[in-house]
mmCIF file of C-alpha atoms in Angstrom:
data_model
loop_
_atom_site.group_PDB
_atom_site.id
_atom_site.type_symbol
_atom_site.label_atom_id
_atom_site.label_comp_id
_atom_site.label_asym_id
_atom_site.label_seq_id
_atom_site.Cartn_x
_atom_site.Cartn_y
_atom_site.Cartn_z
ATOM 1 C CA MET H 1 -37.823 -2.437 -27.485
ATOM 2 C CA THR H 2 -35.479 -2.197 -24.489
ATOM 3 C CA PRO H 3 -32.250 -0.375 -25.490
ATOM 4 C CA ARG H 4 -29.186 -2.601 -25.764
ATOM 5 C CA PRO H 5 -26.116 -1.727 -23.670
ATOM 6 C CA ASP H 6 -24.042 -1.150 -26.833
ATOM 7 C CA SER H 7 -26.646 1.159 -28.424
ATOM 8 C CA LEU H 8 -26.626 4.955 -28.471
ATOM 9 C CA LEU H 9 -29.234 5.020 -25.698
ATOM 10 C CA GLY H 10 -27.304 2.438 -23.687
ATOM 11 C CA GLN H 11 -23.997 4.297 -24.039
ATOM 12 C CA LEU H 12 -25.190 7.901 -23.704
ATOM 13 C CA GLY H 13 -28.330 7.466 -21.611
ATOM 14 C CA ALA H 14 -31.959 8.335 -22.307
ATOM 15 C CA ARG H 15 -31.644 11.472 -20.209
ATOM 16 C CA ASN H 16 -29.168 12.986 -22.683
ATOM 17 C CA LEU H 17 -31.203 12.005 -25.744
ATOM 18 C CA ARG H 18 -34.777 12.455 -24.452
ATOM 19 C CA TRP H 19 -35.276 15.906 -25.987
ATOM 20 C CA GLN H 20 -33.825 14.838 -29.316
ATOM 21 C CA LEU H 21 -35.909 11.669 -29.467
ATOM 22 C CA THR H 22 -39.073 13.758 -29.030
ATOM 23 C CA ALA H 23 -38.293 16.892 -31.053
ATOM 24 C CA ASN H 24 -36.995 15.075 -34.130
ATOM 25 C CA ARG H 25 -40.347 13.344 -34.626
ATOM 26 C CA LEU H 26 -42.455 16.511 -34.708
ATOM 27 C CA TRP H 27 -41.765 17.049 -38.416
ATOM 28 C CA LEU H 28 -44.053 14.092 -39.189
ATOM 29 C CA ILE H 29 -46.971 16.514 -38.849
ATOM 30 C CA MET H 30 -45.849 18.111 -42.112
ATOM 31 C CA LEU H 31 -46.580 14.849 -43.936
ATOM 32 C CA PHE H 32 -50.269 15.755 -43.590
ATOM 33 C CA VAL H 33 -50.136 19.553 -43.433
ATOM 34 C CA GLU H 34 -48.420 20.113 -46.783
ATOM 35 C CA PRO H 35 -50.690 17.903 -48.947
ATOM 36 C CA LEU H 36 -53.857 19.208 -47.269
ATOM 37 C CA ALA H 37 -52.711 22.800 -47.864
ATOM 38 C CA GLN H 38 -52.870 22.282 -51.644
ATOM 39 C CA SER H 39 -55.943 23.412 -53.541
ATOM 40 C CA ASP H 40 -56.748 19.914 -54.823
ATOM 41 C CA PRO H 41 -54.798 17.444 -52.696
ATOM 42 C CA GLY H 42 -56.684 14.308 -53.655
ATOM 43 C CA TRP H 43 -56.243 11.199 -51.505
ATOM 44 C CA ARG H 44 -53.706 9.204 -53.457
ATOM 45 C CA TRP H 45 -51.006 10.233 -50.977
ATOM 46 C CA LEU H 46 -52.865 9.329 -47.786
ATOM 47 C CA TRP H 47 -52.467 5.571 -47.417
ATOM 48 C CA PRO H 48 -48.781 5.394 -48.423
ATOM 49 C CA THR H 49 -48.120 8.168 -45.895
ATOM 50 C CA VAL H 50 -50.108 6.543 -43.084
ATOM 51 C CA LEU H 51 -48.498 3.141 -43.649
ATOM 52 C CA SER H 52 -44.994 4.607 -43.802
ATOM 53 C CA ILE H 53 -45.151 6.331 -40.406
ATOM 54 C CA PRO H 54 -45.016 3.193 -38.168
ATOM 55 C CA VAL H 55 -42.235 1.786 -40.353
ATOM 56 C CA TYR H 56 -40.261 5.011 -39.951
ATOM 57 C CA LEU H 57 -40.858 5.168 -36.196
ATOM 58 C CA TYR H 58 -39.616 1.592 -35.827
ATOM 59 C CA LEU H 59 -36.457 2.288 -37.853
ATOM 60 C CA TYR H 60 -35.923 5.565 -36.033
ATOM 61 C CA TRP H 61 -36.196 3.975 -32.580
ATOM 62 C CA GLN H 62 -34.018 1.011 -33.480
ATOM 63 C CA SER H 63 -31.276 3.314 -34.783
ATOM 64 C CA TYR H 64 -30.924 4.527 -31.179
ATOM 65 C CA ALA H 65 -31.902 1.395 -29.226
ATOM 66 C CA ASP H 66 -30.186 -1.398 -31.192
ATOM 67 C CA ALA H 67 -26.454 -2.088 -31.404
ATOM 68 C CA SER H 68 -24.499 0.816 -32.890
ATOM 69 C CA ARG H 69 -22.892 -1.436 -35.516
ATOM 70 C CA ARG H 70 -26.382 -2.050 -37.010
ATOM 71 C CA GLN H 71 -27.360 1.606 -37.128
ATOM 72 C CA VAL H 72 -26.308 1.853 -40.775
ATOM 73 C CA TRP H 73 -29.054 -0.601 -41.780
ATOM 74 C CA TYR H 74 -31.795 1.293 -39.975
ATOM 75 C CA CYS H 75 -30.639 4.602 -41.449
ATOM 76 C CA ALA H 76 -30.487 2.997 -44.894
ATOM 77 C CA GLY H 77 -34.048 1.764 -44.340
ATOM 78 C CA MET H 78 -35.166 5.366 -43.668
ATOM 79 C CA VAL H 79 -33.464 6.499 -46.861
ATOM 80 C CA VAL H 80 -35.164 3.791 -48.956
ATOM 81 C CA LEU H 81 -38.521 4.503 -47.282
ATOM 82 C CA GLY H 82 -38.230 8.129 -48.346
ATOM 83 C CA PHE H 83 -37.560 7.158 -51.966
ATOM 84 C CA ILE H 84 -40.598 4.816 -51.974
ATOM 85 C CA VAL H 85 -43.122 7.267 -50.497
ATOM 86 C CA CYS H 86 -41.756 10.433 -52.143
ATOM 87 C CA PRO H 87 -43.663 9.916 -55.453
ATOM 88 C CA PHE H 88 -46.935 9.969 -53.471
ATOM 89 C CA ASN H 89 -45.994 12.644 -50.920
ATOM 90 C CA GLY H 90 -43.046 14.963 -51.553
ATOM 91 C CA VAL H 91 -42.614 15.707 -47.851
ATOM 92 C CA ALA H 92 -41.675 12.036 -47.346
ATOM 93 C CA LEU H 93 -38.235 12.995 -48.619
ATOM 94 C CA GLY H 94 -37.756 13.935 -44.957
ATOM 95 C CA TYR H 95 -37.374 10.190 -44.272
ATOM 96 C CA THR H 96 -34.261 10.210 -46.469
ATOM 97 C CA ILE H 97 -32.915 13.342 -44.790
ATOM 98 C CA SER H 98 -33.584 11.805 -41.370
ATOM 99 C CA GLY H 99 -31.654 8.665 -42.238
ATOM 100 C CA CYS H 100 -28.645 10.718 -43.361
ATOM 101 C CA VAL H 101 -28.768 12.965 -40.284
ATOM 102 C CA TRP H 102 -29.191 10.136 -37.768
ATOM 103 C CA PHE H 103 -26.207 8.263 -39.196
ATOM 104 C CA ALA H 104 -24.067 11.273 -38.266
ATOM 105 C CA ALA H 105 -24.322 10.020 -34.691
ATOM 106 C CA GLN H 106 -21.578 7.525 -35.592
ATOM 107 C CA PRO H 107 -18.119 8.371 -34.149
ATOM 108 C CA SER H 108 -16.586 8.414 -37.639
ATOM 109 C CA TRP H 109 -17.540 11.476 -39.699
ATOM 110 C CA ARG H 110 -15.892 9.894 -42.750
ATOM 111 C CA ARG H 111 -18.375 6.995 -42.679
ATOM 112 C CA TRP H 112 -21.193 9.516 -42.445
ATOM 113 C CA LEU H 113 -19.986 11.447 -45.501
ATOM 114 C CA VAL H 114 -19.653 8.191 -47.478
ATOM 115 C CA PHE H 115 -23.195 7.281 -46.435
ATOM 116 C CA VAL H 116 -24.543 10.675 -47.567
ATOM 117 C CA GLY H 117 -22.710 10.363 -50.869
ATOM 118 C CA MET H 118 -24.180 6.913 -51.511
ATOM 119 C CA ALA H 119 -27.674 8.146 -50.622
ATOM 120 C CA SER H 120 -27.279 11.154 -52.938
ATOM 121 C CA LEU H 121 -26.956 8.990 -56.066
ATOM 122 C CA PRO H 122 -30.468 7.488 -55.976
ATOM 123 C CA ALA H 123 -31.775 10.827 -54.680
ATOM 124 C CA VAL H 124 -30.610 12.503 -57.896
ATOM 125 C CA ALA H 125 -32.343 9.803 -59.947
ATOM 126 C CA VAL H 126 -35.611 10.275 -58.034
ATOM 127 C CA ALA H 127 -35.359 14.065 -58.357
ATOM 128 C CA MET H 128 -34.904 13.831 -62.122
ATOM 129 C CA ARG H 129 -37.879 11.474 -62.426
ATOM 130 C CA LEU H 130 -40.095 13.853 -60.435
ATOM 131 C CA ASP H 131 -38.759 16.967 -62.183
ATOM 132 C CA THR H 132 -37.588 18.439 -58.872
ATOM 133 C CA PRO H 133 -35.785 21.803 -59.252
ATOM 134 C CA TRP H 134 -32.014 21.569 -58.864
ATOM 135 C CA TRP H 135 -31.920 24.490 -56.456
ATOM 136 C CA LEU H 136 -34.304 22.648 -54.151
ATOM 137 C CA MET H 137 -32.154 19.518 -54.195
ATOM 138 C CA LEU H 138 -29.033 21.572 -53.414
ATOM 139 C CA LEU H 139 -30.902 23.274 -50.566
ATOM 140 C CA LEU H 140 -31.964 19.902 -49.134
ATOM 141 C CA LEU H 141 -28.385 18.626 -49.433
ATOM 142 C CA ALA H 142 -27.087 21.683 -47.545
ATOM 143 C CA ILE H 143 -29.720 21.171 -44.816
ATOM 144 C CA THR H 144 -28.725 17.512 -44.554
ATOM 145 C CA LEU H 145 -25.015 18.290 -44.230
ATOM 146 C CA LEU H 146 -25.486 21.085 -41.698
ATOM 147 C CA SER H 147 -27.938 19.086 -39.581
ATOM 148 C CA GLY H 148 -25.700 16.028 -39.729
ATOM 149 C CA LEU H 149 -22.683 18.074 -38.698
ATOM 150 C CA GLY H 150 -24.603 19.418 -35.702
ATOM 151 C CA GLN H 151 -25.704 15.887 -34.823
ATOM 152 C CA HIS H 152 -22.137 14.585 -35.050
ATOM 153 C CA LEU H 153 -20.713 17.353 -32.848
ATOM 154 C CA ARG H 154 -23.448 16.953 -30.243
ATOM 155 C CA MET H 155 -22.929 13.189 -30.025
ATOM 156 C CA ALA H 156 -19.168 13.687 -29.753
ATOM 157 C CA ASN H 157 -19.701 16.064 -26.823
ATOM 158 C CA LEU H 158 -22.088 13.626 -25.147
ATOM 159 C CA ARG H 159 -19.528 10.832 -25.499
ATOM 160 C CA LYS H 160 -16.872 13.045 -23.914
ATOM 161 C CA ASP H 161 -19.213 13.920 -21.022
ATOM 162 C CA VAL H 162 -20.018 10.260 -20.417
ATOM 163 C CA ALA H 163 -16.322 9.344 -20.527
ATOM 164 C CA LEU H 164 -15.543 12.165 -18.087
ATOM 165 C CA ARG H 165 -18.194 10.978 -15.644
ATOM 166 C CA LEU H 166 -16.899 7.420 -15.889
ATOM 167 C CA SER H 167 -13.342 8.602 -15.227
ATOM 168 C CA GLN H 168 -14.536 10.621 -12.234
ATOM 169 C CA ASP H 169 -16.368 7.602 -10.829
ATOM 170 C CA GLU H 170 -13.233 5.521 -11.361
ATOM 171 C CA VAL H 171 -11.089 8.116 -9.567
ATOM 172 C CA ARG H 172 -13.481 8.110 -6.610
ATOM 173 C CA ARG H 173 -13.576 4.323 -6.557
ATOM 174 C CA LEU H 174 -9.783 4.016 -6.629
ATOM 175 C CA ALA H 175 -9.409 6.674 -3.932
ATOM 176 C CA THR H 176 -11.904 4.829 -1.723
ATOM 177 C CA LEU H 177 -10.169 1.515 -2.394
ATOM 178 C CA ALA H 178 -6.758 2.980 -1.537
ATOM 179 C CA GLU H 179 -8.098 4.431 1.711
ATOM 180 C CA ARG H 180 -9.676 1.117 2.686
ATOM 181 C CA GLU H 181 -6.435 -0.708 1.958
ATOM 182 C CA ARG H 182 -4.550 1.768 4.141
ATOM 183 C CA ILE H 183 -7.027 1.299 6.980
ATOM 184 C CA GLY H 184 -6.815 -2.468 6.517
ATOM 185 C CA ARG H 185 -3.020 -2.389 6.801
ATOM 186 C CA ASP H 186 -3.215 -0.205 9.914
ATOM 187 C CA LEU H 187 -5.753 -2.530 11.528
ATOM 188 C CA HIS H 188 -3.670 -5.564 10.620
ATOM 189 C CA ASP H 189 -0.530 -4.092 12.170
ATOM 190 C CA LEU H 190 -2.401 -2.881 15.223
ATOM 191 C CA LEU H 191 -4.380 -6.049 15.946
ATOM 192 C CA GLY H 192 -1.528 -8.380 15.015
ATOM 193 C CA HIS H 193 0.816 -6.921 17.655
ATOM 194 C CA THR H 194 -1.929 -6.364 20.221
ATOM 195 C CA LEU H 195 -3.384 -9.869 19.965
ATOM 196 C CA SER H 196 0.116 -11.311 20.222
ATOM 197 C CA LEU H 197 0.599 -9.347 23.423
ATOM 198 C CA VAL H 198 -2.798 -10.456 24.771
ATOM 199 C CA THR H 199 -1.992 -14.082 23.969
ATOM 200 C CA LEU H 200 1.429 -13.851 25.669
ATOM 201 C CA LYS H 201 0.042 -12.292 28.852
ATOM 202 C CA SER H 202 -2.932 -14.692 28.956
ATOM 203 C CA GLU H 203 -0.593 -17.702 28.805
ATOM 204 C CA LEU H 204 1.556 -16.177 31.532
ATOM 205 C CA ALA H 205 -1.508 -15.534 33.728
ATOM 206 C CA ARG H 206 -2.693 -19.151 33.241
ATOM 207 C CA LYS H 207 0.675 -20.482 34.371
ATOM 208 C CA LEU H 208 0.731 -18.153 37.376
ATOM 209 C CA ALA H 209 -2.914 -18.737 38.364
ATOM 210 C CA LEU H 210 -1.983 -21.350 40.973
ATOM 211 C CA ALA H 211 1.663 -20.533 41.711
ATOM 212 C CA ASP H 212 1.290 -16.747 42.117
ATOM 213 C CA PRO H 213 -2.403 -15.621 42.026
ATOM 214 C CA PRO H 214 -1.694 -11.897 42.748
ATOM 215 C CA ARG H 215 0.702 -11.646 39.813
ATOM 216 C CA ALA H 216 -1.731 -13.564 37.603
ATOM 217 C CA GLN H 217 -4.406 -11.033 38.503
ATOM 218 C CA ARG H 218 -2.073 -8.174 37.580
ATOM 219 C CA GLU H 219 -1.363 -9.833 34.249
ATOM 220 C CA MET H 220 -5.085 -10.130 33.513
ATOM 221 C CA GLU H 221 -5.598 -6.483 34.435
ATOM 222 C CA GLU H 222 -2.857 -5.674 31.938
ATOM 223 C CA VAL H 223 -4.650 -7.768 29.318
ATOM 224 C CA GLU H 224 -7.828 -5.786 29.971
ATOM 225 C CA ARG H 225 -5.993 -2.465 29.646
ATOM 226 C CA VAL H 226 -4.320 -3.516 26.368
ATOM 227 C CA SER H 227 -7.642 -4.773 25.002
ATOM 228 C CA ARG H 228 -9.418 -1.514 25.810
ATOM 229 C CA HIS H 229 -6.610 0.457 24.208
ATOM 230 C CA ALA H 230 -6.805 -1.704 21.075
ATOM 231 C CA LEU H 231 -10.580 -1.205 20.930
ATOM 232 C CA ALA H 232 -10.126 2.574 21.102
ATOM 233 C CA GLU H 233 -7.540 2.433 18.324
ATOM 234 C CA VAL H 234 -9.849 0.357 16.113
ATOM 235 C CA ARG H 235 -12.701 2.805 16.646
ATOM 236 C CA ALA H 236 -10.434 5.728 15.799
ATOM 237 C CA ALA H 237 -9.308 4.006 12.593
ATOM 238 C CA VAL H 238 -12.872 3.219 11.490
ATOM 239 C CA THR H 239 -13.977 6.765 12.280
ATOM 240 C CA GLY H 240 -11.108 8.079 10.184
ATOM 241 C CA MET H 241 -12.295 5.920 7.293
ATOM 242 C CA ARG H 242 -15.855 7.252 7.519
ATOM 243 C CA ARG H 243 -15.279 10.935 8.130
ATOM 244 C CA SER H 244 -15.144 13.566 5.413
ATOM 245 C CA ASP H 245 -12.446 16.199 4.993
ATOM 246 C CA LEU H 246 -12.483 19.575 3.285
ATOM 247 C CA ASN H 247 -9.721 18.863 0.789
ATOM 248 C CA ALA H 248 -11.542 15.796 -0.525
ATOM 249 C CA GLU H 249 -14.801 17.745 -0.741
ATOM 250 C CA LEU H 250 -13.106 20.507 -2.727
ATOM 251 C CA VAL H 251 -11.860 17.945 -5.251
ATOM 252 C CA SER H 252 -15.293 16.333 -5.417
ATOM 253 C CA ALA H 253 -16.952 19.731 -5.873
ATOM 254 C CA ARG H 254 -14.651 20.575 -8.755
ATOM 255 C CA LEU H 255 -15.383 17.268 -10.493
ATOM 256 C CA MET H 256 -19.151 17.608 -10.050
ATOM 257 C CA LEU H 257 -19.481 21.233 -11.129
ATOM 258 C CA GLU H 258 -17.035 21.186 -14.040
ATOM 259 C CA ALA H 259 -18.754 18.068 -15.414
ATOM 260 C CA SER H 260 -21.967 20.159 -15.395
ATOM 261 C CA GLY H 261 -20.327 23.066 -17.229
ATOM 262 C CA VAL H 262 -19.842 25.256 -14.137
ATOM 263 C CA ALA H 263 -16.430 26.911 -13.765
ATOM 264 C CA PHE H 264 -15.044 26.229 -10.276
ATOM 265 C CA THR H 265 -12.347 28.116 -8.369
ATOM 266 C CA ALA H 266 -11.161 27.512 -4.825
ATOM 267 C CA GLU H 267 -8.969 29.519 -2.473
ATOM 268 C CA SER H 268 -7.728 27.686 0.606
ATOM 269 C CA PRO H 269 -4.558 27.444 2.712
ATOM 270 C CA GLU H 270 -1.861 25.161 1.342
ATOM 271 C CA THR H 271 -1.926 23.143 4.566
ATOM 272 C CA LEU H 272 -5.483 22.909 5.849
ATOM 273 C CA VAL H 273 -5.378 21.031 9.175
ATOM 274 C CA LEU H 274 -8.468 21.053 11.399
ATOM 275 C CA PRO H 275 -9.608 18.798 14.229
ATOM 276 C CA PRO H 276 -11.626 15.861 12.841
ATOM 277 C CA GLU H 277 -14.686 16.694 14.958
ATOM 278 C CA MET H 278 -14.744 20.134 13.347
ATOM 279 C CA GLU H 279 -13.677 19.267 9.822
ATOM 280 C CA ALA H 280 -16.312 16.570 9.213
ATOM 281 C CA PRO H 281 -19.361 18.866 9.797
ATOM 282 C CA LEU H 282 -17.785 21.666 7.748
ATOM 283 C CA ALA H 283 -17.123 19.234 4.884
ATOM 284 C CA LEU H 284 -20.794 18.221 4.952
ATOM 285 C CA VAL H 285 -21.808 21.892 4.839
ATOM 286 C CA LEU H 286 -19.604 22.392 1.784
ATOM 287 C CA ARG H 287 -21.044 19.285 0.139
ATOM 288 C CA GLU H 288 -24.644 20.426 0.692
ATOM 289 C CA ALA H 289 -23.911 23.910 -0.674
ATOM 290 C CA VAL H 290 -22.231 22.533 -3.806
ATOM 291 C CA THR H 291 -25.085 20.058 -4.332
ATOM 292 C CA ASN H 292 -27.592 22.938 -4.201
ATOM 293 C CA ILE H 293 -25.557 24.821 -6.814
ATOM 294 C CA HIS H 294 -25.424 21.746 -9.053
ATOM 295 C CA ARG H 295 -29.165 21.035 -8.823
ATOM 296 C CA HIS H 296 -30.858 24.401 -8.565
ATOM 297 C CA ALA H 297 -28.608 27.434 -9.110
ATOM 298 C CA ARG H 298 -28.203 27.341 -12.926
ATOM 299 C CA ALA H 299 -24.848 29.028 -12.364
ATOM 300 C CA THR H 300 -21.866 29.290 -14.693
ATOM 301 C CA THR H 301 -19.206 30.091 -12.064
ATOM 302 C CA THR H 302 -18.687 29.043 -8.454
ATOM 303 C CA ASN H 303 -16.050 30.130 -5.957
ATOM 304 C CA VAL H 304 -15.097 28.636 -2.591
ATOM 305 C CA ARG H 305 -12.868 30.624 -0.273
ATOM 306 C CA ILE H 306 -11.506 29.177 2.976
ATOM 307 C CA ILE H 307 -9.563 31.244 5.503
ATOM 308 C CA VAL H 308 -8.095 29.977 8.788
ATOM 309 C CA THR H 309 -6.748 32.706 11.060
ATOM 310 C CA THR H 310 -5.892 33.088 14.714
ATOM 311 C CA GLU H 311 -9.456 34.271 15.265
ATOM 312 C CA GLY H 312 -11.203 31.271 13.716
ATOM 313 C CA PHE H 313 -12.364 29.578 10.542
ATOM 314 C CA GLU H 314 -14.193 31.235 7.634
ATOM 315 C CA MET H 315 -15.639 29.650 4.495
ATOM 316 C CA ARG H 316 -17.546 31.426 1.727
ATOM 317 C CA ILE H 317 -19.302 29.601 -1.124
ATOM 318 C CA SER H 318 -20.678 31.867 -3.864
ATOM 319 C CA ASP H 319 -22.151 31.448 -7.346
ATOM 320 C CA ASN H 320 -23.620 33.629 -10.083
ATOM 321 C CA GLY H 321 -26.840 31.625 -10.482
ATOM 322 C CA ARG H 322 -30.463 32.620 -10.284
ATOM 323 C CA GLY H 323 -30.483 33.134 -6.500
ATOM 324 C CA GLY H 324 -33.683 33.056 -4.494
ATOM 325 C CA LEU H 325 -32.474 30.253 -2.208
ATOM 326 C CA ALA H 326 -34.957 29.584 0.590
ATOM 327 C CA ALA H 327 -33.320 30.410 3.895
ATOM 328 C CA HIS H 328 -35.234 27.714 5.776
ATOM 329 C CA GLY H 329 -35.218 24.704 3.456
ATOM 330 C CA ASN H 330 -34.324 21.254 4.757
ATOM 331 C CA GLY H 331 -30.813 21.363 3.316
ATOM 332 C CA VAL H 332 -30.143 24.870 4.621
ATOM 333 C CA SER H 333 -31.522 23.953 8.054
ATOM 334 C CA GLY H 334 -29.145 20.994 8.240
ATOM 335 C CA MET H 335 -26.203 23.212 7.285
ATOM 336 C CA ARG H 336 -27.193 25.776 9.907
ATOM 337 C CA GLU H 337 -27.531 23.148 12.650
ATOM 338 C CA ARG H 338 -24.087 21.700 11.918
ATOM 339 C CA VAL H 339 -22.450 25.122 12.098
ATOM 340 C CA ARG H 340 -24.390 26.042 15.231
ATOM 341 C CA ALA H 341 -23.205 22.816 16.903
ATOM 342 C CA LEU H 342 -19.643 24.087 16.403
ATOM 343 C CA GLY H 343 -20.506 27.401 18.033
ATOM 344 C CA GLY H 344 -20.400 29.240 14.719
ATOM 345 C CA ALA H 345 -22.831 31.091 12.477
ATOM 346 C CA LEU H 346 -24.071 30.604 8.914
ATOM 347 C CA THR H 347 -25.396 33.495 6.826
ATOM 348 C CA ILE H 348 -26.975 33.319 3.368
ATOM 349 C CA ALA H 349 -27.393 36.115 0.836
ATOM 350 C CA SER H 350 -29.475 35.019 -2.157
ATOM 351 C CA PRO H 351 -31.180 37.886 -4.010
ATOM 352 C CA ALA H 352 -33.258 36.704 -6.966
ATOM 353 C CA GLY H 353 -31.286 36.758 -10.198
ATOM 354 C CA ARG H 354 -28.016 37.766 -8.524
ATOM 355 C CA GLY H 355 -26.544 34.502 -7.278
ATOM 356 C CA THR H 356 -26.126 33.036 -3.822
ATOM 357 C CA SER H 357 -23.466 33.470 -1.161
ATOM 358 C CA VAL H 358 -23.153 31.144 1.837
ATOM 359 C CA GLU H 359 -20.768 32.281 4.579
ATOM 360 C CA VAL H 360 -19.660 30.149 7.527
ATOM 361 C CA LYS H 361 -17.775 31.502 10.530
ATOM 362 C CA VAL H 362 -16.540 29.443 13.486
ATOM 363 C CA PRO H 363 -14.659 31.399 16.195
ATOM 364 C CA LEU H 364 -11.379 30.127 17.570
ATOM 365 C CA ALA H 365 -12.875 29.684 21.021
ATOM 366 C CA ALA H 366 -15.393 27.212 19.589
ATOM 367 C CA MET H 367 -12.793 25.184 17.703
ATOM 368 C CA PRO H 368 -12.334 21.853 19.519
ATOM 369 C CA ARG H 369 -8.848 20.707 20.279
ATOM 370 C CA ALA H 370 -7.594 17.523 18.674
ATOM 371 C CA ALA H 371 -6.932 14.866 21.269
ATOM 372 C CA THR H 372 -3.423 13.544 21.439
ATOM 373 C CA ALA H 373 -2.758 9.855 21.892
ATOM 374 C CA PRO H 374 0.245 7.600 21.368
ATOM 375 C CA THR H 375 0.450 6.025 17.933
ATOM 376 C CA PRO H 376 -0.439 2.332 17.675
ATOM 377 C CA ALA H 377 3.165 1.337 17.018
ATOM 378 C CA VAL H 378 4.454 3.205 20.091
ATOM 379 C CA ALA H 379 1.677 1.917 22.353
ATOM 380 C CA VAL H 380 2.181 -1.699 21.321
ATOM 381 C CA ALA H 381 5.952 -1.431 21.612
ATOM 382 C CA ASP H 382 5.542 -0.176 25.189
ATOM 383 C CA GLN H 383 3.245 -3.091 26.023
ATOM 384 C CA VAL H 384 5.630 -5.674 24.551
ATOM 385 C CA ARG H 385 8.513 -4.138 26.472
ATOM 386 C CA ASP H 386 6.504 -4.282 29.715
ATOM 387 C CA ALA H 387 5.596 -7.913 29.088
ATOM 388 C CA ALA H 388 9.206 -8.793 28.450
#
């Protein structure tokens, strides 16, 4: 009973279909309510109805859990089951309607209409045999078409959402891969030149160890200095690969919120350049705020505004959700500690039912200065020139 990867559940996920899987089985109660509500129901209908329910549930589950290409057979089984049980219990015609509606989950609406048309032919024959009023059959046909159309549109939207999430994951993966390749190239260039320099000076020191010990010692001191410089450069490169930045977080926030149906707008300077030791904590604050909006706010719009002036840095994240954000939750406490470590302040306004606004201010005096250091290429070129 485990869903196959190429089934509706495997492609769209149980989370998206959980409500539908439960709600669309509640009508089975009417199989017993309607006959028992009659003045003289008798019991001729009972055993065919009871025996048909597990068969229907199996076909219903398999239409979602088995391969999509076999869904037509399970839906056809529901249709036939309805025709068999309908003479004993008129409500069992719901099996036939269910089979027609479930088949609308197929990507092709033309195949669905052909399926409904083919099911309508024996349905007319059964209706004539049971003397069913024509107006009732037309009403059931209209219900089937409208329900199937709603099913088809909902499944189409779910497929688009799943495709969007997959494309977003692929964008993130490719961006991460590109950044790692860039870091790998930088490390290769840096360590290739530096290790060549270390090798050259080590050979020179070995040759001078007996002939000129003082110069050999100087060469080894130079090797130590170059090695320490290379180590610092490697650490800086790895730190650059790990750290977050605000521009990337804004893109990630847009992808996350718009995939959840939340309109996202951002206002920020065209060139947003901050020291890494300041930008990384602020990016984490933005990430935590957006995550809270995605999980708890139930908002429809979100706005992020970033301002960098001569007086300092300001960031405001606001939404129109339900508000009532706890000012001392674990996530909020972590945001507040990060901003406080930068010498800034974080304020939250979250009245119930009126959205939430998170404002971050870091004064210019608290903004750390970015350290300046020679680029790897320049540093290595200087060392090679000295060795020569």
